[in-house]
Short mmCIF file of C-alpha atoms in Angstrom, two decimals:
data_model
loop_
_atom_site.label_atom_id
_atom_site.label_comp_id
_atom_site.label_asym_id
_atom_site.label_seq_id
_atom_site.Cartn_x
_atom_site.Cartn_y
_atom_site.Cartn_z
CA MET T 164 105.21 87.91 104.11
CA SER T 165 103.30 91.29 105.61
CA MET T 166 101.22 91.55 102.72
CA LEU T 167 99.24 88.84 101.59
CA GLU T 168 97.23 89.93 98.60
CA VAL T 169 95.90 86.19 98.48
CA ALA T 170 91.80 86.83 98.16
CA LEU T 171 89.88 84.70 100.36
CA ASP T 172 87.69 81.34 100.06
CA PRO T 173 83.88 82.56 100.19
CA ALA T 174 83.59 80.12 103.23
CA THR T 175 86.17 82.40 105.48
CA VAL T 176 84.67 84.02 108.21
CA ILE T 177 85.68 87.28 108.53
CA VAL T 178 85.59 89.48 111.68
CA ALA T 179 85.83 93.21 111.17
CA VAL T 180 86.58 95.09 114.48
CA ASP T 181 86.37 98.70 114.65
CA PRO T 182 87.91 100.06 117.44
CA GLY T 183 86.70 102.44 120.02
CA LYS T 184 87.47 103.97 123.86
CA VAL T 185 84.32 101.54 125.49
CA LEU T 186 82.64 99.32 122.81
CA ASN T 187 84.10 98.04 119.71
CA ARG T 188 81.87 97.95 116.60
CA VAL T 189 81.90 94.53 114.89
CA TRP T 190 80.49 92.48 111.77
CA VAL T 191 80.82 88.85 111.41
CA SER T 192 80.37 87.70 108.03
CA ASN T 193 81.38 85.03 105.46
CA GLY T 194 81.34 85.39 101.51
CA ALA T 195 77.31 85.08 101.46
CA GLY T 196 77.30 88.24 103.76
CA LEU T 197 76.99 88.72 107.40
CA LEU T 198 75.97 85.80 109.81
CA ALA T 199 74.89 88.18 112.82
CA GLU T 200 73.56 91.37 113.00
CA PRO T 201 76.44 94.17 113.91
CA VAL T 202 77.10 94.54 117.45
CA SER T 203 79.08 97.03 119.87
CA LEU T 204 80.97 95.11 122.54
CA SER T 205 82.40 96.01 125.45
CA VAL T 206 86.28 96.23 125.77
CA SER T 207 86.69 94.26 128.55
CA ARG T 208 86.53 90.41 128.90
CA LYS T 209 82.77 90.13 128.80
CA GLY T 210 82.88 91.50 125.21
CA VAL T 211 85.74 89.22 124.10
CA HIS T 212 83.26 85.92 125.62
CA VAL T 213 80.31 87.31 123.67
CA LEU T 214 82.52 87.57 120.15
CA GLU T 215 83.94 83.94 120.99
CA ARG T 216 80.21 82.77 121.82
CA LEU T 217 79.24 84.06 118.18
CA LEU T 218 81.88 82.42 116.71
CA ALA T 219 81.03 79.18 118.26
CA GLU T 220 77.86 79.38 117.21
CA ARG T 221 78.82 79.53 113.29
CA ASP T 222 81.28 76.78 113.72
CA ALA T 223 84.02 78.95 112.40
CA ALA T 224 87.17 76.78 110.63
CA GLU T 225 89.05 79.24 108.79
CA LEU T 226 88.75 82.17 110.65
CA VAL T 227 90.42 86.16 109.61
CA ILE T 228 90.49 89.06 112.33
CA ALA T 229 90.57 92.49 110.81
CA VAL T 230 91.35 95.29 113.28
CA GLU T 231 91.67 98.92 112.53
CA ALA T 232 95.11 99.60 113.98
CA THR T 233 93.75 103.05 115.82
CA GLY T 234 96.53 104.44 118.11
CA ASP T 235 95.99 102.27 121.53
CA LEU T 236 92.81 101.97 121.09
CA HIS T 237 93.04 98.23 119.27
CA ARG T 238 96.06 96.79 121.30
CA SER T 239 93.89 95.16 123.73
CA TRP T 240 91.45 92.71 121.74
CA VAL T 241 93.91 92.23 119.56
CA SER T 242 96.74 90.83 121.96
CA GLU T 243 93.71 88.94 123.83
CA LEU T 244 92.70 87.68 120.03
CA GLU T 245 95.87 86.56 119.01
CA ARG T 246 96.63 84.71 121.99
CA ARG T 247 92.85 82.85 120.96
CA HIS T 248 93.66 82.63 117.55
CA PRO T 249 96.78 82.87 116.81
CA GLY T 250 98.25 83.80 113.29
CA SER T 251 94.12 84.79 112.63
CA VAL T 252 94.37 88.81 113.60
CA ARG T 253 95.69 90.82 110.63
CA LEU T 254 95.94 94.90 110.87
CA PHE T 255 94.98 98.01 108.96
CA ALA T 256 95.78 100.95 108.71
CA PRO T 257 93.28 104.06 109.16
CA SER T 258 94.41 105.27 105.71
CA GLU T 259 93.91 102.15 104.64
CA THR T 260 90.29 101.83 105.60
CA ARG T 261 89.47 105.55 104.70
CA ALA T 262 90.95 104.53 101.15
CA ALA T 263 88.05 101.49 100.94
CA ARG T 264 85.31 103.53 102.31
CA THR T 265 86.50 105.95 99.17
CA GLN T 266 86.23 102.68 97.36
CA LEU T 267 83.14 101.73 98.58
CA GLY T 268 81.39 105.25 97.96
CA SER T 269 81.43 106.62 101.23
CA ALA T 270 84.47 108.69 101.50
CA ARG T 271 82.73 111.87 103.28
CA PHE T 272 80.79 109.40 105.20
CA LYS T 273 82.36 107.88 108.12
CA THR T 274 80.97 105.76 110.67
CA ASP T 275 81.59 102.51 112.59
CA ASP T 276 79.38 100.56 110.41
CA ARG T 277 80.70 101.72 107.18
CA ASP T 278 84.52 101.14 108.61
CA CYS T 279 83.40 97.55 108.95
CA ALA T 280 82.22 97.58 105.59
CA ALA T 281 85.72 98.39 104.47
CA LEU T 282 88.00 96.29 106.48
CA THR T 283 85.57 93.30 105.18
CA TYR T 284 86.08 94.84 102.31
CA LEU T 285 90.20 94.50 102.49
CA ALA T 286 90.30 91.73 104.48
CA ARG T 287 88.33 89.33 101.81
CA GLN T 288 90.77 90.75 99.11
CA GLY T 289 93.85 88.82 101.25
CA ARG T 290 94.82 92.58 102.43
CA GLY T 291 96.55 93.49 105.55
CA ARG T 292 99.46 92.42 107.70
CA HIS T 293 99.55 89.58 110.53
CA TYR T 294 99.83 90.85 114.15
CA SER T 295 102.47 88.37 114.76
CA GLU T 296 104.75 89.93 112.34
CA GLU T 297 104.35 93.09 114.23
CA SER T 298 104.11 92.48 117.97
CA ALA T 299 108.36 92.86 118.41
CA VAL T 300 107.81 96.05 116.65
CA ASP T 301 104.79 97.32 118.26
CA ALA T 302 106.80 97.35 121.82
CA LEU T 303 109.68 98.93 120.12
CA ARG T 304 107.29 101.45 118.92
CA ALA T 305 105.18 102.01 122.68
CA ALA T 306 109.05 102.60 124.44
CA VAL T 307 109.75 104.80 121.61
CA ARG T 308 106.71 107.21 122.03
CA HIS T 309 106.92 106.99 125.56
CA ARG T 310 110.40 107.85 126.08
CA ARG T 311 109.66 110.71 123.45
CA GLY T 312 106.76 112.36 125.87
CA LEU T 313 109.24 112.19 128.65
CA VAL T 314 112.26 114.38 126.36
CA THR T 315 109.44 116.63 125.37
CA ASP T 316 108.73 116.92 129.41
CA ARG T 317 112.70 117.76 130.22
CA LYS T 318 112.84 120.22 127.74
CA VAL T 319 109.92 121.34 129.40
CA ALA T 320 111.45 121.35 132.97
CA GLN T 321 114.74 122.96 131.50
CA GLN T 322 113.16 125.94 130.81
CA ARG T 323 111.00 125.77 134.08
CA LEU T 324 114.36 124.92 136.35
CA HIS T 325 116.34 128.18 134.48
CA ALA T 326 113.18 130.65 134.88
CA GLN T 327 113.63 129.65 138.30
CA LEU T 328 116.93 130.47 138.59
CA ASN T 329 116.70 133.76 137.42
CA ALA T 330 113.99 134.69 139.65
CA LEU T 331 116.30 133.57 142.18
CA CYS T 332 119.80 134.39 140.86
CA PRO T 333 119.08 137.65 137.86
CA GLY T 334 121.91 137.05 135.67
CA LEU T 335 123.15 134.04 136.58
CA SER T 336 121.57 131.37 134.38
CA ALA T 337 123.30 133.58 131.04
CA PRO T 338 122.86 132.72 127.77
CA ALA T 339 125.54 131.99 125.87
CA GLY T 340 125.82 135.21 124.11
CA HIS T 341 126.28 136.83 127.58
CA GLY T 342 128.86 134.49 129.26
CA ARG T 343 129.18 131.21 129.79
CA ALA T 344 126.05 129.29 129.44
CA LEU T 345 124.86 127.08 132.78
CA PRO T 346 123.98 123.30 131.00
CA VAL T 347 120.97 122.54 133.19
CA ALA T 348 122.05 118.43 132.27
CA SER T 349 125.48 119.07 133.04
CA SER T 350 126.87 118.19 136.51
CA THR T 351 127.85 122.02 137.71
CA GLY T 352 124.18 123.05 136.41
CA LEU T 353 122.74 120.26 139.08
CA ALA T 354 125.38 121.45 141.39
CA VAL T 355 124.41 125.16 141.00
CA LEU T 356 120.36 124.23 141.20
CA GLY T 357 120.77 122.54 144.34
CA CYS T 358 123.29 125.04 145.93
CA ALA T 359 120.23 127.80 144.72
CA ALA T 360 117.34 125.78 146.32
CA ALA T 361 119.31 124.99 149.73
CA PHE T 362 120.21 128.84 150.27
CA ALA T 363 117.18 130.71 149.10
CA GLY T 364 119.37 132.35 145.81
CA ARG T 365 122.08 133.15 148.57
CA ALA T 366 125.79 132.99 147.21
CA PRO T 367 127.09 129.31 148.53
CA ARG T 368 130.70 128.82 149.41
CA LEU T 369 132.90 126.73 146.90
CA ARG T 370 133.24 123.73 149.22
CA SER T 371 129.15 123.43 149.13
CA LEU T 372 128.87 124.04 145.81
CA MET T 373 131.86 121.62 145.00
CA ALA T 374 129.65 118.86 147.14
CA ARG T 375 126.53 118.83 145.62
CA ALA T 376 128.37 118.30 142.20
CA PRO T 377 126.74 114.69 141.09
CA GLY T 378 129.96 114.32 138.85
CA ARG T 379 133.24 115.68 137.78
CA MET T 380 133.39 119.68 138.72
CA THR T 381 136.95 121.08 138.59
CA GLN T 382 137.62 123.60 141.01
CA ALA T 383 138.45 126.40 138.53
CA THR T 384 135.01 125.98 137.38
CA ALA T 385 133.65 126.05 140.97
CA GLU T 386 135.38 129.06 141.85
CA TYR T 387 134.21 130.66 138.36
CA TRP T 388 130.26 130.28 138.92
CA VAL T 389 130.74 131.37 142.70
CA CYS T 390 132.56 134.47 141.82
CA ARG T 391 129.84 135.37 139.28
CA TRP T 392 127.38 134.52 141.79
CA ARG T 393 128.87 136.90 144.37
CA GLY T 394 128.20 139.83 141.46
CA CYS T 395 124.55 138.84 141.30
CA LEU T 396 121.57 141.22 142.42
CA ALA T 397 119.86 140.19 146.16
CA PRO T 398 117.27 137.19 145.95
CA PRO T 399 113.87 138.60 146.13
CA ALA T 400 111.61 139.05 149.14
CA ASP T 401 109.90 135.34 148.53
CA ALA T 402 113.05 133.81 147.75
CA GLU T 403 112.36 131.15 150.41
CA GLN T 404 108.90 130.11 148.60
CA ARG T 405 110.69 130.02 145.14
CA ALA T 406 113.49 127.97 146.57
CA ARG T 407 111.39 125.39 147.97
CA ARG T 408 109.32 125.52 144.27
CA LEU T 409 112.65 125.18 142.84
CA ASP T 410 114.00 121.80 145.08
CA ARG T 411 110.27 120.14 144.18
CA ASP T 412 110.62 120.42 140.61
CA LEU T 413 114.53 119.54 140.75
CA HIS T 414 113.59 116.27 142.41
CA ARG T 415 111.46 115.75 139.26
CA TYR T 416 113.65 116.54 136.79
CA ARG T 417 116.07 114.32 137.97
CA ALA T 418 113.23 111.47 138.43
CA LEU T 419 112.55 112.22 134.41
CA GLN T 420 116.54 111.96 133.81
CA THR T 421 116.35 108.26 135.57
CA ASP T 422 113.54 107.42 133.27
CA ILE T 423 114.70 108.62 130.12
CA THR T 424 118.21 106.46 131.54
CA SER T 425 116.43 103.55 131.69
CA LEU T 426 113.89 103.43 128.94
CA GLU T 427 117.33 103.75 126.83
CA VAL T 428 118.48 100.54 128.04
CA GLU T 429 114.50 99.07 127.59
CA LEU T 430 115.35 100.75 123.97
CA THR T 431 118.48 98.58 122.86
CA GLU T 432 116.76 95.18 124.04
CA LEU T 433 114.15 95.92 121.97
CA LEU T 434 115.59 96.94 118.95
CA ALA T 435 117.79 94.10 118.82
CA ALA T 436 114.52 91.68 118.45
CA THR T 437 114.00 93.17 115.21
CA GLU T 438 115.81 94.08 111.82
CA GLY T 439 115.90 97.35 112.46
CA GLN T 440 119.04 96.50 114.76
CA ILE T 441 121.34 96.84 111.49
CA LEU T 442 120.34 100.52 111.52
CA THR T 443 123.15 100.90 114.70
CA THR T 444 125.86 100.00 111.78
CA LEU T 445 125.28 103.60 110.23
CA PRO T 446 127.88 106.23 111.57
CA GLY T 447 126.72 108.62 114.10
CA VAL T 448 123.18 106.42 114.49
CA ALA T 449 123.16 104.89 117.74
CA VAL T 450 120.29 102.98 119.65
CA THR T 451 117.81 105.86 119.98
CA ARG T 452 118.08 107.28 116.38
CA ALA T 453 117.61 103.49 115.35
CA ALA T 454 114.64 102.45 117.38
CA ALA T 455 112.69 105.92 116.33
CA PHE T 456 113.26 104.86 112.41
CA ALA T 457 112.85 101.13 113.10
CA ALA T 458 109.63 101.71 114.80
CA PHE T 459 107.57 103.65 111.73
CA SER T 460 109.02 101.58 108.97
CA LEU T 461 109.17 97.98 110.26
CA PRO T 462 108.02 95.81 108.94
CA ILE T 463 110.12 97.00 105.90
CA ALA T 464 107.76 94.73 103.25
CA ARG T 465 105.19 97.31 103.91
CA PHE T 466 107.08 99.61 101.60
CA PRO T 467 107.32 98.27 97.66
CA ASP T 468 110.66 100.52 97.21
CA ALA T 469 112.29 103.31 99.44
CA GLU T 470 110.34 105.90 97.78
CA HIS T 471 107.70 104.67 99.26
CA LEU T 472 109.19 104.71 102.44
CA TYR T 473 110.30 108.29 101.99
CA SER T 474 107.16 109.48 100.54
CA ALA T 475 105.25 107.91 103.64
CA THR T 476 107.76 110.03 105.83
CA GLY T 477 105.92 113.01 104.52
CA LEU T 478 109.41 114.91 103.18
CA ALA T 479 108.62 113.73 99.51
CA PRO T 480 107.56 116.86 97.86
CA ALA T 481 103.67 117.45 96.77
CA LEU T 482 103.70 116.59 93.08
CA TYR T 483 100.82 117.47 90.55
CA GLN T 484 100.56 115.75 87.51
CA SER T 485 97.70 116.58 84.83
CA ALA T 486 98.39 116.17 81.04
CA THR T 487 101.19 119.14 80.03
CA LEU T 488 100.80 120.27 83.76
CA HIS T 489 103.98 119.00 85.86
CA ARG T 490 103.76 120.69 89.88
CA ARG T 491 106.27 120.29 92.74
CA GLY T 492 105.33 121.76 96.19
CA ARG T 493 106.78 121.84 99.31
CA ILE T 494 107.10 118.89 101.13
CA SER T 495 104.04 117.24 101.73
CA ARG T 496 103.98 116.35 105.73
CA GLN T 497 101.87 113.02 105.06
CA GLY T 498 102.26 110.51 107.49
CA LEU T 499 103.33 110.56 111.08
CA ALA T 500 105.64 113.77 112.79
CA GLU T 501 107.86 111.01 114.30
CA HIS T 502 108.63 108.86 111.44
CA ARG T 503 109.62 112.42 109.83
CA ASP T 504 111.86 113.66 112.28
CA ALA T 505 113.78 110.09 113.55
CA LEU T 506 114.34 110.07 109.46
CA MET T 507 115.78 113.62 110.06
CA GLY T 508 117.50 112.64 113.38
CA MET T 509 119.17 109.96 111.37
CA ALA T 510 120.39 112.55 108.53
CA TRP T 511 121.92 115.01 111.43
CA GLY T 512 123.84 112.19 112.52
CA LEU T 513 125.17 110.87 109.43
CA THR T 514 126.06 114.43 108.40
CA ILE T 515 128.41 114.65 111.58
CA SER T 516 129.82 111.29 111.95
CA SER T 517 129.91 109.83 107.99
CA PRO T 518 132.38 111.46 105.25
CA SER T 519 130.34 110.70 102.40
CA PHE T 520 127.47 112.60 103.97
CA ALA T 521 129.44 115.28 105.51
CA GLU T 522 131.13 115.97 101.54
CA ARG T 523 127.33 116.03 99.79
CA ASN T 524 126.06 118.39 103.13
CA ALA T 525 129.28 120.80 101.86
CA GLU T 526 128.07 120.50 98.47
CA LEU T 527 124.30 121.05 98.51
CA ARG T 528 125.02 124.05 101.17
CA THR T 529 127.74 125.30 98.19
CA ARG T 530 124.38 125.33 95.83
CA GLY T 531 123.09 128.07 98.52
CA MET T 532 120.72 125.66 100.47
CA ALA T 533 119.68 126.60 103.58
CA PRO T 534 120.80 124.28 106.48
CA ILE T 535 117.69 122.96 106.97
CA GLN T 536 117.31 122.28 103.31
CA ALA T 537 120.49 120.80 102.71
CA ARG T 538 119.16 118.03 105.61
CA VAL T 539 115.67 117.43 103.61
CA ALA T 540 117.75 116.94 100.51
CA LEU T 541 119.99 114.17 102.59
CA ALA T 542 117.21 112.76 104.24
CA ARG T 543 116.29 111.15 100.50
CA ASN T 544 119.88 109.62 100.66
CA VAL T 545 119.42 108.68 104.03
CA CYS T 546 115.99 106.95 103.86
CA ARG T 547 117.14 104.56 100.50
CA LEU T 548 120.16 103.13 102.29
CA ALA T 549 118.34 102.85 105.48
CA TYR T 550 115.88 100.89 103.05
CA ARG T 551 118.65 99.09 101.79
CA LEU T 552 120.25 98.36 104.81
CA LEU T 553 116.23 96.74 106.55
CA ARG T 554 116.05 94.70 103.20
CA THR T 555 119.40 93.02 103.31
CA GLN T 556 120.40 92.79 106.62
CA GLN T 557 124.04 94.08 105.86
CA PRO T 558 126.20 96.14 107.50
CA PHE T 559 126.98 99.65 106.47
CA ASP T 560 130.47 99.78 104.45
CA GLU T 561 131.54 103.42 104.32
CA GLU T 562 134.03 102.61 101.14
CA ARG T 563 131.46 100.65 99.28
CA TYR T 564 129.00 103.09 99.81
CA ARG T 565 131.24 105.70 98.10
CA ARG T 566 132.02 103.62 95.23
CA GLY T 567 128.51 103.30 94.87
CA ARG T 568 127.79 106.85 94.78
CA LEU T 569 130.56 107.69 92.11
CA SER T 570 129.71 105.35 90.14
CA ARG T 571 126.83 106.03 89.73
CA GLY T 572 127.43 109.83 89.71
CA ARG T 573 126.16 111.48 92.80
#
């Protein structure tokens, strides 16, 4: 199990590691107290060698290494220590460390030593998650986060390309309300951008436009854009310089597209190695959405039920109860925004592709809910469904889900 919950023997040696960018703070202790003075060790091979020497001097037969999982800072040491001491490394979330500091009476006094004391306290109770269980998920999470960053960069690049094209050819890249839109990522969009960079904003011939299309482009579409281009105002005086900048940005955009495509192939392989593969059986949830949600939900044993998982996404409404007072506020927004966005993306995909969720969405809209409110409400149902799939590893069955929903009166 991921949550061990078995108190350790007092003779067990606990190594508490609070990661840093350059130095890691380390405590070595057992049930009797510290076995050595707290030390700050380098995040390098030398630091690991010093720690190994400390452990060798104490002759640690039973060893538990408690590490706070803080972003990417812990990864180098965790992988090396797991290789040297298989099954000994346990990970703790920063929220767990903060809660332990509160129990130890130092909630508002954060230091590296207090964090190490909190990690020792948690490990002594048998808390934490084995790193060996999370290595596959860790690789998936890294790929998901990298793709998310690339997609953000692509969005900025598209906006820059539209702005540059509008400066070179005023009115050519019009929004949807002003005629036919020009999607940059499409074959037509790339052909138009290529011609704008090659001819410094001047209108190309039909053959030139079609030759620069990386994919299918009909003659009627090419004729439309050439005709529209000839009706634009003349390029600015510095069109040559703008065209060179546009050409460089276009090359960067194409490289981004290539990187995202290759990363999605990697996501397919990484997702197949985890329990999150079962989420791809949901209609409207392909590899990208399934990987984004699984990366922050696995191992699913961390969550005792679906409501805890839903609360971890930050979409659950804030709740205040005291005596006779019961207040429910807006969504709490606790947890990771990436986790929250992944669940909302799954809700959107199911609303489009699943008849059951489409009907439920229509019911919520009929009640007067705004689109975003309806999707948040649907996200709770999606979270319950995803939790069940991850637990049982049984593929989604539309008819069975519909029968179960009707039998519960939902």
